[in-house]
Amino acid sequence: MECSSLSTNVVDTLTLEDVYKQNNLVLINYAIGCLFKYNKKHLLGNRIGFEKEDIFNFVRLYYFKTKIM
């Protein structure tokens, strides 16, 4: 999974950016994934969603680390 995450979230995204730049195009890349995990306030199934003010809490995952590169 780590190789796949690194490829998709870093290498492929940078390649896409290069192609757009070479063709004088604007790239808007909406790529977001899991930034939150369940906690005491947000239990699985309680239907309480996360808000934009909430601080992400998934920093230990390799996937998350590739999203912020």
PDB file of N, CA and C in Angstrom:
ATOM      1  N   MET A   1       0.817  -1.193   0.000  1.00  0.00           N
ATOM      2  CA  MET A   1       0.000   0.000   0.000  1.00  0.00           C
ATOM      3  C   MET A   1       0.863   1.261   0.000  1.00  0.00           C
ATOM      4  N   GLU A   2       2.011   1.229   0.682  1.00  0.00           N
ATOM      5  CA  GLU A   2       2.839   2.431   0.743  1.00  0.00           C
ATOM      6  C   GLU A   2       3.306   2.861  -0.637  1.00  0.00           C
ATOM      7  N   CYS A   3       3.722   1.910  -1.474  1.00  0.00           N
ATOM      8  CA  CYS A   3       4.174   2.266  -2.828  1.00  0.00           C
ATOM      9  C   CYS A   3       3.033   2.866  -3.634  1.00  0.00           C
ATOM     10  N   SER A   4       1.856   2.303  -3.500  1.00  0.00           N
ATOM     11  CA  SER A   4       0.692   2.805  -4.221  1.00  0.00           C
ATOM     12  C   SER A   4       0.338   4.221  -3.773  1.00  0.00           C
ATOM     13  N   SER A   5       0.367   4.463  -2.476  1.00  0.00           N
ATOM     14  CA  SER A   5       0.061   5.804  -1.951  1.00  0.00           C
ATOM     15  C   SER A   5       1.082   6.819  -2.415  1.00  0.00           C
ATOM     16  N   LEU A   6       2.346   6.457  -2.362  1.00  0.00           N
ATOM     17  CA  LEU A   6       3.399   7.375  -2.785  1.00  0.00           C
ATOM     18  C   LEU A   6       3.266   7.681  -4.272  1.00  0.00           C
ATOM     19  N   SER A   7       3.020   6.659  -5.066  1.00  0.00           N
ATOM     20  CA  SER A   7       2.888   6.850  -6.508  1.00  0.00           C
ATOM     21  C   SER A   7       1.703   7.750  -6.842  1.00  0.00           C
ATOM     22  N   THR A   8       0.555   7.426  -6.308  1.00  0.00           N
ATOM     23  CA  THR A   8      -0.658   8.181  -6.632  1.00  0.00           C
ATOM     24  C   THR A   8      -0.640   9.591  -6.075  1.00  0.00           C
ATOM     25  N   ASN A   9      -0.257   9.744  -4.836  1.00  0.00           N
ATOM     26  CA  ASN A   9      -0.380  11.037  -4.164  1.00  0.00           C
ATOM     27  C   ASN A   9       0.793  11.977  -4.393  1.00  0.00           C
ATOM     28  N   VAL A  10       1.929  11.456  -4.802  1.00  0.00           N
ATOM     29  CA  VAL A  10       3.093  12.322  -4.993  1.00  0.00           C
ATOM     30  C   VAL A  10       3.564  12.278  -6.445  1.00  0.00           C
ATOM     31  N   VAL A  11       4.049  11.135  -6.889  1.00  0.00           N
ATOM     32  CA  VAL A  11       4.658  11.021  -8.215  1.00  0.00           C
ATOM     33  C   VAL A  11       3.653  11.330  -9.321  1.00  0.00           C
ATOM     34  N   ASP A  12       2.511  10.678  -9.298  1.00  0.00           N
ATOM     35  CA  ASP A  12       1.508  10.896 -10.351  1.00  0.00           C
ATOM     36  C   ASP A  12       0.983  12.331 -10.345  1.00  0.00           C
ATOM     37  N   THR A  13       0.802  12.891  -9.171  1.00  0.00           N
ATOM     38  CA  THR A  13       0.319  14.269  -9.074  1.00  0.00           C
ATOM     39  C   THR A  13       1.338  15.247  -9.638  1.00  0.00           C
ATOM     40  N   LEU A  14       2.613  15.038  -9.343  1.00  0.00           N
ATOM     41  CA  LEU A  14       3.657  15.912  -9.890  1.00  0.00           C
ATOM     42  C   LEU A  14       3.774  15.756 -11.401  1.00  0.00           C
ATOM     43  N   THR A  15       3.601  14.539 -11.900  1.00  0.00           N
ATOM     44  CA  THR A  15       3.621  14.304 -13.346  1.00  0.00           C
ATOM     45  C   THR A  15       2.463  15.036 -14.015  1.00  0.00           C
ATOM     46  N   LEU A  16       1.298  14.935 -13.431  1.00  0.00           N
ATOM     47  CA  LEU A  16       0.129  15.640 -13.951  1.00  0.00           C
ATOM     48  C   LEU A  16       0.375  17.147 -13.968  1.00  0.00           C
ATOM     49  N   GLU A  17       0.969  17.662 -12.921  1.00  0.00           N
ATOM     50  CA  GLU A  17       1.291  19.091 -12.864  1.00  0.00           C
ATOM     51  C   GLU A  17       2.250  19.487 -13.990  1.00  0.00           C
ATOM     52  N   ASP A  18       3.260  18.674 -14.230  1.00  0.00           N
ATOM     53  CA  ASP A  18       4.215  18.956 -15.313  1.00  0.00           C
ATOM     54  C   ASP A  18       3.533  18.994 -16.679  1.00  0.00           C
ATOM     55  N   VAL A  19       2.672  18.034 -16.939  1.00  0.00           N
ATOM     56  CA  VAL A  19       1.965  17.980 -18.224  1.00  0.00           C
ATOM     57  C   VAL A  19       1.103  19.225 -18.409  1.00  0.00           C
ATOM     58  N   TYR A  20       0.423  19.629 -17.375  1.00  0.00           N
ATOM     59  CA  TYR A  20      -0.411  20.837 -17.464  1.00  0.00           C
ATOM     60  C   TYR A  20       0.436  22.073 -17.708  1.00  0.00           C
ATOM     61  N   LYS A  21       1.556  22.186 -16.996  1.00  0.00           N
ATOM     62  CA  LYS A  21       2.439  23.347 -17.180  1.00  0.00           C
ATOM     63  C   LYS A  21       2.987  23.400 -18.603  1.00  0.00           C
ATOM     64  N   GLN A  22       3.400  22.256 -19.135  1.00  0.00           N
ATOM     65  CA  GLN A  22       3.957  22.198 -20.488  1.00  0.00           C
ATOM     66  C   GLN A  22       2.936  22.623 -21.538  1.00  0.00           C
ATOM     67  N   ASN A  23       1.675  22.428 -21.240  1.00  0.00           N
ATOM     68  CA  ASN A  23       0.608  22.766 -22.181  1.00  0.00           C
ATOM     69  C   ASN A  23      -0.105  24.065 -21.813  1.00  0.00           C
ATOM     70  N   ASN A  24       0.493  24.822 -20.920  1.00  0.00           N
ATOM     71  CA  ASN A  24      -0.068  26.119 -20.508  1.00  0.00           C
ATOM     72  C   ASN A  24      -1.505  26.007 -20.002  1.00  0.00           C
ATOM     73  N   LEU A  25      -1.779  24.970 -19.255  1.00  0.00           N
ATOM     74  CA  LEU A  25      -3.114  24.747 -18.712  1.00  0.00           C
ATOM     75  C   LEU A  25      -3.103  24.951 -17.201  1.00  0.00           C
ATOM     76  N   VAL A  26      -4.246  25.268 -16.665  1.00  0.00           N
ATOM     77  CA  VAL A  26      -4.397  25.417 -15.217  1.00  0.00           C
ATOM     78  C   VAL A  26      -4.848  24.078 -14.647  1.00  0.00           C
ATOM     79  N   LEU A  27      -4.186  23.650 -13.608  1.00  0.00           N
ATOM     80  CA  LEU A  27      -4.539  22.390 -12.958  1.00  0.00           C
ATOM     81  C   LEU A  27      -5.174  22.685 -11.607  1.00  0.00           C
ATOM     82  N   ILE A  28      -6.359  22.178 -11.421  1.00  0.00           N
ATOM     83  CA  ILE A  28      -7.008  22.217 -10.116  1.00  0.00           C
ATOM     84  C   ILE A  28      -7.215  20.765  -9.718  1.00  0.00           C
ATOM     85  N   ASN A  29      -6.481  20.327  -8.740  1.00  0.00           N
ATOM     86  CA  ASN A  29      -6.494  18.927  -8.337  1.00  0.00           C
ATOM     87  C   ASN A  29      -7.208  18.792  -6.996  1.00  0.00           C
ATOM     88  N   TYR A  30      -8.418  18.275  -7.041  1.00  0.00           N
ATOM     89  CA  TYR A  30      -9.160  18.004  -5.815  1.00  0.00           C
ATOM     90  C   TYR A  30      -8.888  16.556  -5.424  1.00  0.00           C
ATOM     91  N   ALA A  31      -7.992  16.376  -4.510  1.00  0.00           N
ATOM     92  CA  ALA A  31      -7.642  15.022  -4.082  1.00  0.00           C
ATOM     93  C   ALA A  31      -7.568  15.011  -2.569  1.00  0.00           C
ATOM     94  N   ILE A  32      -8.579  14.505  -1.966  1.00  0.00           N
ATOM     95  CA  ILE A  32      -8.623  14.479  -0.509  1.00  0.00           C
ATOM     96  C   ILE A  32      -9.025  13.079  -0.081  1.00  0.00           C
ATOM     97  N   GLY A  33      -8.504  12.695   1.011  1.00  0.00           N
ATOM     98  CA  GLY A  33      -8.808  11.364   1.504  1.00  0.00           C
ATOM     99  C   GLY A  33      -9.087  11.407   2.986  1.00  0.00           C
ATOM    100  N   CYS A  34      -8.726  10.361   3.628  1.00  0.00           N
ATOM    101  CA  CYS A  34      -9.022  10.205   5.037  1.00  0.00           C
ATOM    102  C   CYS A  34      -8.102  11.079   5.890  1.00  0.00           C
ATOM    103  N   LEU A  35      -8.651  12.114   6.483  1.00  0.00           N
ATOM    104  CA  LEU A  35      -7.878  12.991   7.362  1.00  0.00           C
ATOM    105  C   LEU A  35      -8.335  12.863   8.805  1.00  0.00           C
ATOM    106  N   PHE A  36      -9.417  12.154   9.009  1.00  0.00           N
ATOM    107  CA  PHE A  36      -9.965  12.016  10.353  1.00  0.00           C
ATOM    108  C   PHE A  36     -10.197  10.549  10.675  1.00  0.00           C
ATOM    109  N   LYS A  37     -10.063  10.217  11.936  1.00  0.00           N
ATOM    110  CA  LYS A  37     -10.448   8.890  12.401  1.00  0.00           C
ATOM    111  C   LYS A  37     -11.451   9.066  13.531  1.00  0.00           C
ATOM    112  N   TYR A  38     -12.208   8.038  13.786  1.00  0.00           N
ATOM    113  CA  TYR A  38     -13.212   8.108  14.840  1.00  0.00           C
ATOM    114  C   TYR A  38     -12.542   8.366  16.179  1.00  0.00           C
ATOM    115  N   ASN A  39     -13.226   9.125  17.042  1.00  0.00           N
ATOM    116  CA  ASN A  39     -12.732   9.392  18.386  1.00  0.00           C
ATOM    117  C   ASN A  39     -13.930   9.425  19.330  1.00  0.00           C
ATOM    118  N   LYS A  40     -13.728   9.896  20.556  1.00  0.00           N
ATOM    119  CA  LYS A  40     -14.819   9.885  21.543  1.00  0.00           C
ATOM    120  C   LYS A  40     -16.021  10.709  21.096  1.00  0.00           C
ATOM    121  N   LYS A  41     -15.781  11.833  20.444  1.00  0.00           N
ATOM    122  CA  LYS A  41     -16.883  12.680  19.969  1.00  0.00           C
ATOM    123  C   LYS A  41     -17.503  12.124  18.694  1.00  0.00           C
ATOM    124  N   HIS A  42     -16.690  11.541  17.851  1.00  0.00           N
ATOM    125  CA  HIS A  42     -17.139  11.043  16.549  1.00  0.00           C
ATOM    126  C   HIS A  42     -17.048   9.519  16.528  1.00  0.00           C
ATOM    127  N   LEU A  43     -18.015   8.877  17.133  1.00  0.00           N
ATOM    128  CA  LEU A  43     -18.039   7.423  17.175  1.00  0.00           C
ATOM    129  C   LEU A  43     -18.624   6.875  15.880  1.00  0.00           C
ATOM    130  N   LEU A  44     -18.185   5.695  15.505  1.00  0.00           N
ATOM    131  CA  LEU A  44     -18.698   5.048  14.303  1.00  0.00           C
ATOM    132  C   LEU A  44     -20.217   4.899  14.407  1.00  0.00           C
ATOM    133  N   GLY A  45     -20.925   5.442  13.445  1.00  0.00           N
ATOM    134  CA  GLY A  45     -22.371   5.294  13.399  1.00  0.00           C
ATOM    135  C   GLY A  45     -23.171   6.362  14.125  1.00  0.00           C
ATOM    136  N   ASN A  46     -22.524   7.328  14.797  1.00  0.00           N
ATOM    137  CA  ASN A  46     -23.310   8.322  15.532  1.00  0.00           C
ATOM    138  C   ASN A  46     -23.743   9.498  14.663  1.00  0.00           C
ATOM    139  N   ARG A  47     -23.304   9.532  13.415  1.00  0.00           N
ATOM    140  CA  ARG A  47     -23.721  10.514  12.418  1.00  0.00           C
ATOM    141  C   ARG A  47     -23.330  11.951  12.769  1.00  0.00           C
ATOM    142  N   ILE A  48     -22.344  12.118  13.641  1.00  0.00           N
ATOM    143  CA  ILE A  48     -21.805  13.447  13.925  1.00  0.00           C
ATOM    144  C   ILE A  48     -20.603  13.635  13.014  1.00  0.00           C
ATOM    145  N   GLY A  49     -20.706  14.569  12.106  1.00  0.00           N
ATOM    146  CA  GLY A  49     -19.631  14.774  11.141  1.00  0.00           C
ATOM    147  C   GLY A  49     -18.536  15.683  11.661  1.00  0.00           C
ATOM    148  N   PHE A  50     -17.424  15.681  10.959  1.00  0.00           N
ATOM    149  CA  PHE A  50     -16.326  16.585  11.272  1.00  0.00           C
ATOM    150  C   PHE A  50     -16.584  17.922  10.595  1.00  0.00           C
ATOM    151  N   GLU A  51     -16.116  18.981  11.204  1.00  0.00           N
ATOM    152  CA  GLU A  51     -16.271  20.336  10.682  1.00  0.00           C
ATOM    153  C   GLU A  51     -14.938  20.832  10.148  1.00  0.00           C
ATOM    154  N   LYS A  52     -14.970  21.875   9.321  1.00  0.00           N
ATOM    155  CA  LYS A  52     -13.728  22.400   8.757  1.00  0.00           C
ATOM    156  C   LYS A  52     -12.806  22.960   9.835  1.00  0.00           C
ATOM    157  N   GLU A  53     -13.341  23.299  10.994  1.00  0.00           N
ATOM    158  CA  GLU A  53     -12.524  23.810  12.089  1.00  0.00           C
ATOM    159  C   GLU A  53     -11.817  22.694  12.857  1.00  0.00           C
ATOM    160  N   ASP A  54     -12.277  21.446  12.693  1.00  0.00           N
ATOM    161  CA  ASP A  54     -11.668  20.319  13.400  1.00  0.00           C
ATOM    162  C   ASP A  54     -10.250  20.082  12.900  1.00  0.00           C
ATOM    163  N   ILE A  55      -9.378  19.734  13.814  1.00  0.00           N
ATOM    164  CA  ILE A  55      -7.987  19.448  13.467  1.00  0.00           C
ATOM    165  C   ILE A  55      -7.886  17.984  13.051  1.00  0.00           C
ATOM    166  N   PHE A  56      -7.237  17.735  11.918  1.00  0.00           N
ATOM    167  CA  PHE A  56      -7.106  16.361  11.432  1.00  0.00           C
ATOM    168  C   PHE A  56      -6.354  15.519  12.458  1.00  0.00           C
ATOM    169  N   ASN A  57      -6.662  14.242  12.500  1.00  0.00           N
ATOM    170  CA  ASN A  57      -6.084  13.370  13.524  1.00  0.00           C
ATOM    171  C   ASN A  57      -5.606  12.034  12.956  1.00  0.00           C
ATOM    172  N   PHE A  58      -5.241  12.014  11.708  1.00  0.00           N
ATOM    173  CA  PHE A  58      -4.806  10.775  11.066  1.00  0.00           C
ATOM    174  C   PHE A  58      -3.331  10.831  10.695  1.00  0.00           C
ATOM    175  N   VAL A  59      -2.539  11.612  11.408  1.00  0.00           N
ATOM    176  CA  VAL A  59      -1.166  11.900  11.000  1.00  0.00           C
ATOM    177  C   VAL A  59      -0.226  10.703  11.046  1.00  0.00           C
ATOM    178  N   ARG A  60      -0.578   9.648  11.704  1.00  0.00           N
ATOM    179  CA  ARG A  60       0.327   8.494  11.792  1.00  0.00           C
ATOM    180  C   ARG A  60       0.306   7.620  10.540  1.00  0.00           C
ATOM    181  N   LEU A  61      -0.698   7.757   9.720  1.00  0.00           N
ATOM    182  CA  LEU A  61      -0.791   6.909   8.535  1.00  0.00           C
ATOM    183  C   LEU A  61       0.142   7.376   7.432  1.00  0.00           C
ATOM    184  N   TYR A  62       0.772   6.432   6.769  1.00  0.00           N
ATOM    185  CA  TYR A  62       1.646   6.748   5.640  1.00  0.00           C
ATOM    186  C   TYR A  62       0.851   7.454   4.548  1.00  0.00           C
ATOM    187  N   TYR A  63      -0.379   7.015   4.322  1.00  0.00           N
ATOM    188  CA  TYR A  63      -1.240   7.634   3.312  1.00  0.00           C
ATOM    189  C   TYR A  63      -1.370   9.128   3.577  1.00  0.00           C
ATOM    190  N   PHE A  64      -1.627   9.503   4.808  1.00  0.00           N
ATOM    191  CA  PHE A  64      -1.774  10.917   5.152  1.00  0.00           C
ATOM    192  C   PHE A  64      -0.484  11.676   4.876  1.00  0.00           C
ATOM    193  N   LYS A  65       0.637  11.073   5.216  1.00  0.00           N
ATOM    194  CA  LYS A  65       1.928  11.739   5.005  1.00  0.00           C
ATOM    195  C   LYS A  65       2.161  12.029   3.520  1.00  0.00           C
ATOM    196  N   THR A  66       1.714  11.134   2.647  1.00  0.00           N
ATOM    197  CA  THR A  66       1.887  11.388   1.213  1.00  0.00           C
ATOM    198  C   THR A  66       0.952  12.489   0.727  1.00  0.00           C
ATOM    199  N   LYS A  67      -0.164  12.697   1.389  1.00  0.00           N
ATOM    200  CA  LYS A  67      -1.102  13.743   0.979  1.00  0.00           C
ATOM    201  C   LYS A  67      -0.554  15.133   1.281  1.00  0.00           C
ATOM    202  N   ILE A  68       0.305  15.248   2.284  1.00  0.00           N
ATOM    203  CA  ILE A  68       0.825  16.568   2.641  1.00  0.00           C
ATOM    204  C   ILE A  68       2.186  16.850   2.018  1.00  0.00           C
ATOM    205  N   MET A  69       2.723  15.918   1.246  1.00  0.00           N
ATOM    206  CA  MET A  69       4.029  16.135   0.602  1.00  0.00           C
ATOM    207  C   MET A  69       3.919  17.183  -0.477  1.00  0.00           C
TER     208      MET A  69
END
